[in-house]
PDB file of C-alpha atoms and ligand atoms in Angstrom:
ATOM      1  CA  MET B   1     -20.016  -7.677   3.790  1.00 62.00           C
ATOM      2  CA  SER B   2     -16.777  -9.042   5.129  1.00 69.00           C
ATOM      3  CA  ARG B   3     -14.996  -5.595   5.005  1.00 84.00           C
ATOM      4  CA  PRO B   4     -16.108  -2.065   5.620  1.00 91.00           C
ATOM      5  CA  PRO B   5     -17.371  -0.047   2.581  1.00 95.00           C
ATOM      6  CA  SER B   6     -14.271   0.469   0.540  1.00 96.00           C
ATOM      7  CA  LEU B   7     -13.076   2.112  -2.634  1.00 98.00           C
ATOM      8  CA  PHE B   8     -11.735  -0.185  -5.475  1.00 98.00           C
ATOM      9  CA  VAL B   9      -9.798   1.183  -8.421  1.00 98.00           C
ATOM     10  CA  VAL B  10      -9.822  -1.153 -11.399  1.00 98.00           C
ATOM     11  CA  ALA B  11      -7.519  -0.231 -14.395  1.00 98.00           C
ATOM     12  CA  ALA B  12      -6.633  -2.060 -17.520  1.00 97.00           C
ATOM     13  CA  PRO B  13      -5.592  -1.300 -21.094  1.00 96.00           C
ATOM     14  CA  SER B  14      -8.701  -0.578 -23.264  1.00 94.00           C
ATOM     15  CA  GLY B  15     -10.322  -3.916 -24.542  1.00 96.00           C
ATOM     16  CA  THR B  16      -8.883  -6.067 -21.773  1.00 98.00           C
ATOM     17  CA  GLY B  17     -12.471  -6.734 -20.478  1.00 97.00           C
ATOM     18  CA  LYS B  18     -12.620  -4.652 -17.355  1.00 97.00           C
ATOM     19  CA  THR B  19     -16.228  -3.254 -18.071  1.00 95.00           C
ATOM     20  CA  THR B  20     -17.433  -6.833 -18.699  1.00 97.00           C
ATOM     21  CA  MET B  21     -15.769  -8.085 -15.465  1.00 98.00           C
ATOM     22  CA  VAL B  22     -16.991  -5.198 -13.351  1.00 98.00           C
ATOM     23  CA  ASN B  23     -20.527  -5.518 -14.675  1.00 96.00           C
ATOM     24  CA  ARG B  24     -20.655  -9.110 -13.776  1.00 98.00           C
ATOM     25  CA  LEU B  25     -19.220  -8.342 -10.271  1.00 97.00           C
ATOM     26  CA  VAL B  26     -21.819  -5.663  -9.592  1.00 97.00           C
ATOM     27  CA  GLN B  27     -24.698  -7.902 -10.906  1.00 97.00           C
ATOM     28  CA  ARG B  28     -23.626 -10.627  -8.604  1.00 95.00           C
ATOM     29  CA  ASN B  29     -22.990  -8.407  -5.508  1.00 96.00           C
ATOM     30  CA  THR B  30     -25.574  -5.835  -4.580  1.00 95.00           C
ATOM     31  CA  CYS B  31     -23.079  -4.415  -2.018  1.00 95.00           C
ATOM     32  CA  CYS B  32     -20.934  -3.098  -4.931  1.00 97.00           C
ATOM     33  CA  LYS B  33     -21.709  -0.049  -6.991  1.00 97.00           C
ATOM     34  CA  LEU B  34     -20.042   1.134 -10.068  1.00 97.00           C
ATOM     35  CA  SER B  35     -19.118   4.779 -10.265  1.00 97.00           C
ATOM     36  CA  ILE B  36     -20.429   6.407 -13.413  1.00 98.00           C
ATOM     37  CA  SER B  37     -17.689   8.654 -14.831  1.00 98.00           C
ATOM     38  CA  TYR B  38     -17.968  11.943 -16.762  1.00 98.00           C
ATOM     39  CA  THR B  39     -16.446  11.912 -20.232  1.00 98.00           C
ATOM     40  CA  THR B  40     -16.188  14.324 -23.128  1.00 98.00           C
ATOM     41  CA  ARG B  41     -15.934  11.220 -25.517  1.00 96.00           C
ATOM     42  CA  ALA B  42     -18.594  10.884 -28.138  1.00 95.00           C
ATOM     43  CA  GLN B  43     -21.267   8.503 -27.130  1.00 95.00           C
ATOM     44  CA  ARG B  44     -21.236   5.185 -28.822  1.00 90.00           C
ATOM     45  CA  PRO B  45     -24.560   3.810 -30.372  1.00 90.00           C
ATOM     46  CA  THR B  46     -24.750   1.144 -27.710  1.00 90.00           C
ATOM     47  CA  GLU B  47     -24.178   3.469 -24.803  1.00 94.00           C
ATOM     48  CA  LYS B  48     -26.722   5.156 -22.542  1.00 96.00           C
ATOM     49  CA  HIS B  49     -26.190   8.519 -20.722  1.00 98.00           C
ATOM     50  CA  GLY B  50     -26.241   7.847 -16.953  1.00 97.00           C
ATOM     51  CA  ARG B  51     -25.662   4.136 -17.344  1.00 95.00           C
ATOM     52  CA  ASP B  52     -22.335   3.823 -19.175  1.00 95.00           C
ATOM     53  CA  TYR B  53     -21.085   7.459 -18.696  1.00 97.00           C
ATOM     54  CA  LEU B  54     -22.239  10.990 -18.077  1.00 98.00           C
ATOM     55  CA  PHE B  55     -21.558  12.489 -21.471  1.00 98.00           C
ATOM     56  CA  VAL B  56     -20.623  16.149 -21.163  1.00 98.00           C
ATOM     57  CA  THR B  57     -19.125  18.941 -23.291  1.00 98.00           C
ATOM     58  CA  GLN B  58     -15.581  20.158 -22.816  1.00 97.00           C
ATOM     59  CA  GLU B  59     -16.910  23.330 -21.104  1.00 98.00           C
ATOM     60  CA  SER B  60     -19.000  21.488 -18.617  1.00 98.00           C
ATOM     61  CA  PHE B  61     -16.131  19.086 -17.855  1.00 98.00           C
ATOM     62  CA  GLN B  62     -13.741  21.961 -17.205  1.00 98.00           C
ATOM     63  CA  SER B  63     -16.285  23.647 -14.955  1.00 98.00           C
ATOM     64  CA  LEU B  64     -16.767  20.495 -13.007  1.00 98.00           C
ATOM     65  CA  LYS B  65     -12.977  20.171 -12.587  1.00 98.00           C
ATOM     66  CA  ARG B  66     -12.569  23.853 -11.602  1.00 98.00           C
ATOM     67  CA  SER B  67     -15.303  23.617  -8.962  1.00 98.00           C
ATOM     68  CA  GLY B  68     -13.622  20.592  -7.285  1.00 97.00           C
ATOM     69  CA  LYS B  69     -16.445  18.220  -8.164  1.00 98.00           C
ATOM     70  CA  LEU B  70     -14.034  15.561  -9.616  1.00 98.00           C
ATOM     71  CA  LEU B  71     -12.138  13.128  -7.351  1.00 98.00           C
ATOM     72  CA  GLU B  72      -9.652  12.680 -10.299  1.00 98.00           C
ATOM     73  CA  SER B  73      -9.648  13.337 -14.051  1.00 98.00           C
ATOM     74  CA  ALA B  74      -7.330  12.454 -16.888  1.00 97.00           C
ATOM     75  CA  LEU B  75      -6.909  12.927 -20.630  1.00 96.00           C
ATOM     76  CA  VAL B  76      -7.150   9.435 -22.117  1.00 93.00           C
ATOM     77  CA  PHE B  77      -6.910   8.878 -25.938  1.00 87.00           C
ATOM     78  CA  ASP B  78      -7.506  12.742 -26.500  1.00 91.00           C
ATOM     79  CA  ASN B  79     -10.764  12.734 -24.369  1.00 96.00           C
ATOM     80  CA  PHE B  80     -11.337  13.880 -20.852  1.00 98.00           C
ATOM     81  CA  TYR B  81     -12.629  11.457 -18.267  1.00 98.00           C
ATOM     82  CA  GLY B  82     -13.373  12.132 -14.576  1.00 98.00           C
ATOM     83  CA  THR B  83     -14.821  10.549 -11.391  1.00 98.00           C
ATOM     84  CA  SER B  84     -17.624  12.327  -9.550  1.00 98.00           C
ATOM     85  CA  ARG B  85     -16.482  13.130  -5.942  1.00 97.00           C
ATOM     86  CA  SER B  86     -20.116  13.255  -4.660  1.00 97.00           C
ATOM     87  CA  GLN B  87     -21.127  10.018  -6.220  1.00 97.00           C
ATOM     88  CA  VAL B  88     -18.248   8.157  -4.566  1.00 97.00           C
ATOM     89  CA  GLU B  89     -18.728   9.736  -1.197  1.00 96.00           C
ATOM     90  CA  GLN B  90     -22.472   9.198  -1.181  1.00 97.00           C
ATOM     91  CA  CYS B  91     -22.143   5.454  -2.136  1.00 97.00           C
ATOM     92  CA  LEU B  92     -19.585   4.898   0.600  1.00 97.00           C
ATOM     93  CA  LEU B  93     -21.813   6.698   3.137  1.00 97.00           C
ATOM     94  CA  ASP B  94     -24.690   4.482   1.990  1.00 96.00           C
ATOM     95  CA  GLY B  95     -22.643   1.431   3.016  1.00 96.00           C
ATOM     96  CA  HIS B  96     -21.528   0.233  -0.518  1.00 97.00           C
ATOM     97  CA  HIS B  97     -18.225  -0.811  -1.991  1.00 97.00           C
ATOM     98  CA  VAL B  98     -17.479   1.567  -4.810  1.00 98.00           C
ATOM     99  CA  ILE B  99     -15.750   0.410  -8.038  1.00 98.00           C
ATOM    100  CA  LEU B 100     -13.864   3.004 -10.198  1.00 98.00           C
ATOM    101  CA  GLU B 101     -13.147   1.853 -13.693  1.00 97.00           C
ATOM    102  CA  ILE B 102     -10.445   4.272 -14.640  1.00 97.00           C
ATOM    103  CA  ASP B 103      -7.040   4.518 -16.268  1.00 96.00           C
ATOM    104  CA  TRP B 104      -3.636   4.301 -14.541  1.00 97.00           C
ATOM    105  CA  GLN B 105      -3.189   8.006 -14.418  1.00 97.00           C
ATOM    106  CA  GLY B 106      -6.478   8.410 -12.613  1.00 98.00           C
ATOM    107  CA  ALA B 107      -5.524   5.479 -10.329  1.00 98.00           C
ATOM    108  CA  ARG B 108      -2.366   7.378  -9.228  1.00 97.00           C
ATOM    109  CA  LYS B 109      -4.413  10.435  -8.286  1.00 97.00           C
ATOM    110  CA  VAL B 110      -6.990   8.416  -6.285  1.00 98.00           C
ATOM    111  CA  ARG B 111      -4.219   6.593  -4.562  1.00 97.00           C
ATOM    112  CA  LYS B 112      -2.859   9.977  -3.448  1.00 96.00           C
ATOM    113  CA  SER B 113      -6.172  11.440  -2.183  1.00 94.00           C
ATOM    114  CA  MET B 114      -7.650   8.240  -0.836  1.00 95.00           C
ATOM    115  CA  PRO B 115      -4.633   6.132   0.280  1.00 95.00           C
ATOM    116  CA  ASP B 116      -6.966   3.397   1.793  1.00 95.00           C
ATOM    117  CA  CYS B 117      -8.329   2.514  -1.676  1.00 97.00           C
ATOM    118  CA  ILE B 118      -7.637  -0.965  -3.052  1.00 96.00           C
ATOM    119  CA  THR B 119      -6.100  -0.960  -6.518  1.00 97.00           C
ATOM    120  CA  ILE B 120      -6.414  -3.762  -9.103  1.00 97.00           C
ATOM    121  CA  PHE B 121      -4.747  -3.947 -12.489  1.00 98.00           C
ATOM    122  CA  ILE B 122      -6.172  -6.286 -15.158  1.00 98.00           C
ATOM    123  CA  LEU B 123      -4.027  -7.625 -18.014  1.00 97.00           C
ATOM    124  CA  PRO B 124      -5.178  -9.377 -21.263  1.00 97.00           C
ATOM    125  CA  PRO B 125      -3.564 -12.853 -21.719  1.00 97.00           C
ATOM    126  CA  SER B 126      -1.689 -11.437 -24.766  1.00 95.00           C
ATOM    127  CA  GLN B 127      -1.442  -8.502 -27.195  1.00 94.00           C
ATOM    128  CA  CYS B 128      -3.021 -10.640 -29.943  1.00 94.00           C
ATOM    129  CA  GLU B 129      -6.009 -11.442 -27.747  1.00 96.00           C
ATOM    130  CA  LEU B 130      -6.347  -7.742 -26.896  1.00 96.00           C
ATOM    131  CA  GLU B 131      -6.470  -6.958 -30.475  1.00 96.00           C
ATOM    132  CA  ASN B 132      -9.085  -9.606 -31.037  1.00 96.00           C
ATOM    133  CA  ARG B 133     -11.098  -8.167 -28.123  1.00 97.00           C
ATOM    134  CA  LEU B 134     -10.872  -4.616 -29.466  1.00 96.00           C
ATOM    135  CA  ARG B 135     -11.881  -5.679 -32.944  1.00 96.00           C
ATOM    136  CA  GLY B 136     -14.620  -8.091 -31.682  1.00 95.00           C
ATOM    137  CA  ARG B 137     -16.288  -5.300 -29.677  1.00 90.00           C
ATOM    138  CA  LYS B 138     -17.092  -3.533 -32.882  1.00 88.00           C
ATOM    139  CA  THR B 139     -17.357  -0.129 -31.245  1.00 85.00           C
ATOM    140  CA  ASP B 140     -14.303   1.579 -32.579  1.00 88.00           C
ATOM    141  CA  THR B 141     -12.814   2.669 -35.874  1.00 91.00           C
ATOM    142  CA  GLU B 142      -9.530   1.184 -37.258  1.00 93.00           C
ATOM    143  CA  ASP B 143      -7.691   4.322 -36.189  1.00 93.00           C
ATOM    144  CA  VAL B 144      -9.087   4.160 -32.647  1.00 91.00           C
ATOM    145  CA  ILE B 145      -8.238   0.508 -32.345  1.00 94.00           C
ATOM    146  CA  ASN B 146      -4.647   1.066 -33.442  1.00 94.00           C
ATOM    147  CA  ARG B 147      -4.214   3.905 -31.081  1.00 92.00           C
ATOM    148  CA  ARG B 148      -5.532   1.841 -28.143  1.00 92.00           C
ATOM    149  CA  LEU B 149      -3.245  -1.082 -29.175  1.00 94.00           C
ATOM    150  CA  SER B 150      -0.162   1.029 -29.309  1.00 92.00           C
ATOM    151  CA  ASP B 151      -1.048   2.849 -25.942  1.00 93.00           C
ATOM    152  CA  ALA B 152      -1.656  -0.651 -24.353  1.00 94.00           C
ATOM    153  CA  ILE B 153       2.013  -1.350 -24.286  1.00 93.00           C
ATOM    154  CA  ASP B 154       2.768   1.690 -22.087  1.00 93.00           C
ATOM    155  CA  ASP B 155      -0.420   1.182 -20.115  1.00 95.00           C
ATOM    156  CA  MET B 156       0.551  -2.441 -19.181  1.00 96.00           C
ATOM    157  CA  SER B 157       3.900  -1.243 -17.770  1.00 95.00           C
ATOM    158  CA  HIS B 158       1.983   0.368 -14.950  1.00 97.00           C
ATOM    159  CA  TRP B 159       0.842  -2.992 -13.456  1.00 96.00           C
ATOM    160  CA  ILE B 160       3.627  -2.666 -10.876  1.00 95.00           C
ATOM    161  CA  GLU B 161       1.934   0.305  -9.204  1.00 96.00           C
ATOM    162  CA  PHE B 162      -1.215  -1.734  -8.358  1.00 96.00           C
ATOM    163  CA  GLU B 163      -1.751  -3.991  -5.238  1.00 94.00           C
ATOM    164  CA  HIS B 164      -3.455  -6.685  -7.122  1.00 95.00           C
ATOM    165  CA  VAL B 165      -3.033  -8.011 -10.701  1.00 96.00           C
ATOM    166  CA  ILE B 166      -5.553 -10.292 -12.558  1.00 96.00           C
ATOM    167  CA  ILE B 167      -5.004 -11.847 -15.944  1.00 97.00           C
ATOM    168  CA  ASN B 168      -8.405 -11.889 -17.772  1.00 98.00           C
ATOM    169  CA  ASP B 169      -7.960 -15.019 -19.842  1.00 97.00           C
ATOM    170  CA  ASP B 170     -10.947 -17.166 -18.792  1.00 98.00           C
ATOM    171  CA  LEU B 171     -13.646 -14.658 -17.983  1.00 98.00           C
ATOM    172  CA  THR B 172     -15.355 -16.686 -15.250  1.00 98.00           C
ATOM    173  CA  LYS B 173     -12.118 -17.180 -13.469  1.00 97.00           C
ATOM    174  CA  ALA B 174     -11.070 -13.512 -13.736  1.00 97.00           C
ATOM    175  CA  VAL B 175     -14.392 -12.406 -12.316  1.00 97.00           C
ATOM    176  CA  ASP B 176     -14.144 -14.851  -9.469  1.00 95.00           C
ATOM    177  CA  GLN B 177     -10.740 -13.451  -8.694  1.00 95.00           C
ATOM    178  CA  LEU B 178     -11.957  -9.949  -8.759  1.00 96.00           C
ATOM    179  CA  GLU B 179     -14.913 -10.881  -6.505  1.00 95.00           C
ATOM    180  CA  ALA B 180     -12.503 -12.557  -4.083  1.00 93.00           C
ATOM    181  CA  ILE B 181     -10.423  -9.417  -3.829  1.00 94.00           C
ATOM    182  CA  VAL B 182     -13.422  -7.199  -3.294  1.00 94.00           C
ATOM    183  CA  LEU B 183     -15.096  -9.481  -0.691  1.00 91.00           C
ATOM    184  CA  GLY B 184     -11.725  -9.710   1.052  1.00 86.00           C
ATOM    185  CA  ASP B 185     -11.383 -13.486   0.563  1.00 72.00           C
ATOM    186  CA  ARG B 186      -8.216 -13.805  -1.418  1.00 66.00           C
ATOM    187  CA  GLN B 187      -4.951 -12.193  -2.349  1.00 64.00           C
ATOM    188  CA  THR B 188      -3.722 -11.823  -5.908  1.00 67.00           C
ATOM    189  CA  ASN B 189      -0.804  -9.713  -4.960  1.00 73.00           C
ATOM    190  CA  PRO B 190       2.124 -10.202  -7.327  1.00 76.00           C
ATOM    191  CA  ALA B 191       4.649  -9.573  -4.565  1.00 72.00           C
ATOM    192  CA  THR B 192       3.801 -12.816  -3.042  1.00 76.00           C
ATOM    193  CA  ASN B 193       3.342 -14.792  -6.215  1.00 84.00           C
ATOM    194  CA  PRO B 194       6.418 -15.467  -8.374  1.00 87.00           C
ATOM    195  CA  GLN B 195       4.513 -17.559 -10.854  1.00 89.00           C
ATOM    196  CA  LEU B 196       2.153 -14.497 -11.554  1.00 90.00           C
ATOM    197  CA  ILE B 197       5.098 -12.239 -11.978  1.00 91.00           C
ATOM    198  CA  GLU B 198       6.475 -14.547 -14.625  1.00 92.00           C
ATOM    199  CA  GLN B 199       3.176 -14.711 -16.538  1.00 92.00           C
ATOM    200  CA  ILE B 200       2.960 -10.837 -16.411  1.00 93.00           C
ATOM    201  CA  GLU B 201       6.537 -10.495 -17.644  1.00 92.00           C
ATOM    202  CA  ASN B 202       5.775 -12.899 -20.652  1.00 92.00           C
ATOM    203  CA  ILE B 203       2.749 -10.815 -21.614  1.00 93.00           C
ATOM    204  CA  LEU B 204       4.741  -7.582 -21.495  1.00 93.00           C
ATOM    205  CA  VAL B 205       7.689  -8.961 -23.450  1.00 90.00           C
ATOM    206  CA  SER B 206       5.435 -10.353 -26.312  1.00 85.00           C
ATOM    207  CA  ALA B 207       3.473  -7.185 -26.414  1.00 88.00           C
ATOM    208  CA  ALA B 208       6.709  -5.046 -26.750  1.00 87.00           C
ATOM    209  CA  GLU B 209       7.902  -7.414 -29.516  1.00 84.00           C
ATOM    210  CA  ILE B 210       4.683  -6.952 -31.499  1.00 79.00           C
ATOM    211  CA  GLY B 211       5.011  -3.110 -30.906  1.00 66.00           C
ATOM    212  CA  ILE B 212       8.524  -3.164 -32.473  1.00 58.00           C
ATOM    213  CA  ASP B 213       7.410  -4.923 -35.698  1.00 55.00           C
TER     214      ASP B 213
HETATM  215  P1  ADP J 301     -12.669  -2.768 -21.555  1.00 62.06           P
HETATM  216  O1  ADP J 301     -13.779  -2.205 -20.699  1.00 62.06           O
HETATM  217  O2  ADP J 301     -11.461  -3.155 -20.773  1.00 62.06           O
HETATM  218  O3  ADP J 301     -12.323  -1.728 -22.606  1.00 62.06           O
HETATM  219  P2  ADP J 301     -14.664  -4.623 -22.533  1.00 62.06           P
HETATM  220  O4  ADP J 301     -15.311  -5.162 -21.231  1.00 62.06           O
HETATM  221  O5  ADP J 301     -15.465  -3.709 -23.372  1.00 62.06           O
HETATM  222  O6  ADP J 301     -13.173  -4.063 -22.191  1.00 62.06           O
HETATM  223  O7  ADP J 301     -14.383  -5.968 -23.342  1.00 62.06           O
HETATM  224  C1  ADP J 301     -13.907  -5.913 -24.660  1.00 62.06           C
HETATM  225  C2  ADP J 301     -14.273  -7.140 -25.438  1.00 62.06           C
HETATM  226  O8  ADP J 301     -13.799  -8.206 -24.955  1.00 62.06           O
HETATM  227  C3  ADP J 301     -15.902  -7.230 -25.291  1.00 62.06           C
HETATM  228  O9  ADP J 301     -16.415  -7.569 -26.501  1.00 62.06           O
HETATM  229  C4  ADP J 301     -16.022  -8.412 -24.288  1.00 62.06           C
HETATM  230  O10 ADP J 301     -17.112  -9.227 -24.447  1.00 62.06           O
HETATM  231  C5  ADP J 301     -14.725  -9.232 -24.629  1.00 62.06           C
HETATM  232  N1  ADP J 301     -14.182 -10.029 -23.450  1.00 62.06           N
HETATM  233  C6  ADP J 301     -13.989  -9.551 -22.099  1.00 62.06           C
HETATM  234  N2  ADP J 301     -13.470 -10.453 -21.376  1.00 62.06           N
HETATM  235  C7  ADP J 301     -13.155 -11.577 -22.231  1.00 62.06           C
HETATM  236  C8  ADP J 301     -12.558 -12.847 -22.029  1.00 62.06           C
HETATM  237  N3  ADP J 301     -12.172 -13.245 -20.920  1.00 62.06           N
HETATM  238  N4  ADP J 301     -12.525 -13.688 -23.121  1.00 62.06           N
HETATM  239  C9  ADP J 301     -13.036 -13.293 -24.272  1.00 62.06           C
HETATM  240  N5  ADP J 301     -13.565 -12.054 -24.556  1.00 62.06           N
HETATM  241  C10 ADP J 301     -13.690 -11.240 -23.539  1.00 62.06           C
HETATM  242  P1  5GP J 302     -13.584   4.077 -23.211  1.00 62.06           P
HETATM  243  O1  5GP J 302     -13.474   5.247 -24.043  1.00 62.06           O
HETATM  244  O2  5GP J 302     -13.087   2.774 -23.899  1.00 62.06           O
HETATM  245  O3  5GP J 302     -14.912   3.905 -22.513  1.00 62.06           O
HETATM  246  O4  5GP J 302     -12.510   4.283 -21.944  1.00 62.06           O
HETATM  247  C1  5GP J 302     -11.187   4.586 -22.299  1.00 62.06           C
HETATM  248  C2  5GP J 302     -10.329   4.628 -21.048  1.00 62.06           C
HETATM  249  O5  5GP J 302     -10.789   5.716 -20.223  1.00 62.06           O
HETATM  250  C3  5GP J 302     -10.426   3.375 -20.304  1.00 62.06           C
HETATM  251  O6  5GP J 302      -9.002   2.900 -19.932  1.00 62.06           O
HETATM  252  C4  5GP J 302     -11.096   3.749 -19.076  1.00 62.06           C
HETATM  253  O7  5GP J 302     -10.638   2.973 -17.913  1.00 62.06           O
HETATM  254  C5  5GP J 302     -10.688   5.208 -18.898  1.00 62.06           C
HETATM  255  N1  5GP J 302     -11.731   5.852 -18.031  1.00 62.06           N
HETATM  256  C6  5GP J 302     -13.040   5.805 -17.977  1.00 62.06           C
HETATM  257  N2  5GP J 302     -13.559   6.530 -16.956  1.00 62.06           N
HETATM  258  C7  5GP J 302     -12.468   7.198 -16.432  1.00 62.06           C
HETATM  259  C8  5GP J 302     -12.408   8.179 -15.277  1.00 62.06           C
HETATM  260  O8  5GP J 302     -13.471   8.609 -14.777  1.00 62.06           O
HETATM  261  N3  5GP J 302     -11.202   8.576 -15.067  1.00 62.06           N
HETATM  262  C9  5GP J 302     -10.055   8.145 -15.662  1.00 62.06           C
HETATM  263  N4  5GP J 302      -8.906   8.593 -15.232  1.00 62.06           N
HETATM  264  N5  5GP J 302     -10.130   7.219 -16.681  1.00 62.06           N
HETATM  265  C10 5GP J 302     -11.386   6.806 -17.064  1.00 62.06           C
END
């Protein structure tokens, strides 16, 4: 590993492709481990307890929170999600990079409690493509898709709080960029890349225009 075991926070609007990207990263790099979050959301038919999430009741979630077992937690689309503190700490102690796939609210909290973490925001290439991906996934109802699409506009505005930004257009290229950040080989820091900022601004403006229609 070219850097010491580190904590990476990956956030993106739902449907952008962050799970797909992170899964590929973890498959390719055994030094990286994905943190499995707790959630009160209903389990999708394709999901497995312990692999995709730790599915818990509202009561269990609140008890985990009260007893300090969550590194961060947030209410996202009316369900609670949270990161296991012990899982993250153990993985780092074992010498692995840890990847958190969480929302921007959670990212803010982790940044406060673990300021050395490395934060990465992933954007879809456009709002239309985000809609195609949410529909193509076939995991959510029409109401859920519409809620996620409208929340995406606000979610995207938080890119500025992240150290790195990746646009997930071509999946292979996006995973390569993520891998390069994690392995410490490359910078995708918008502050040093005016072309990237222009691309990000175009995505946000077009998403906002669709949101107004
Ligand atoms: P998220 O974890 O951000 O909610 P997913 O990883 O579940 O998103 O991806 C949403 C859908 O988009 C999935 O069907 C996935 O296969 C597809 N997808 C992901 N990245 C791309 C890409 N670059 N191009 C086309 N489809 C993609
Ligand atoms: P989904 O229901 O599609 O699996 O996830 C919905 C949203 O919850 C995604 O934006 C995802 O990043 C976020 N999320 C998943 N796990 C966590 C977590 O542990 N903490 C926080 N804050 N958000 C999470």
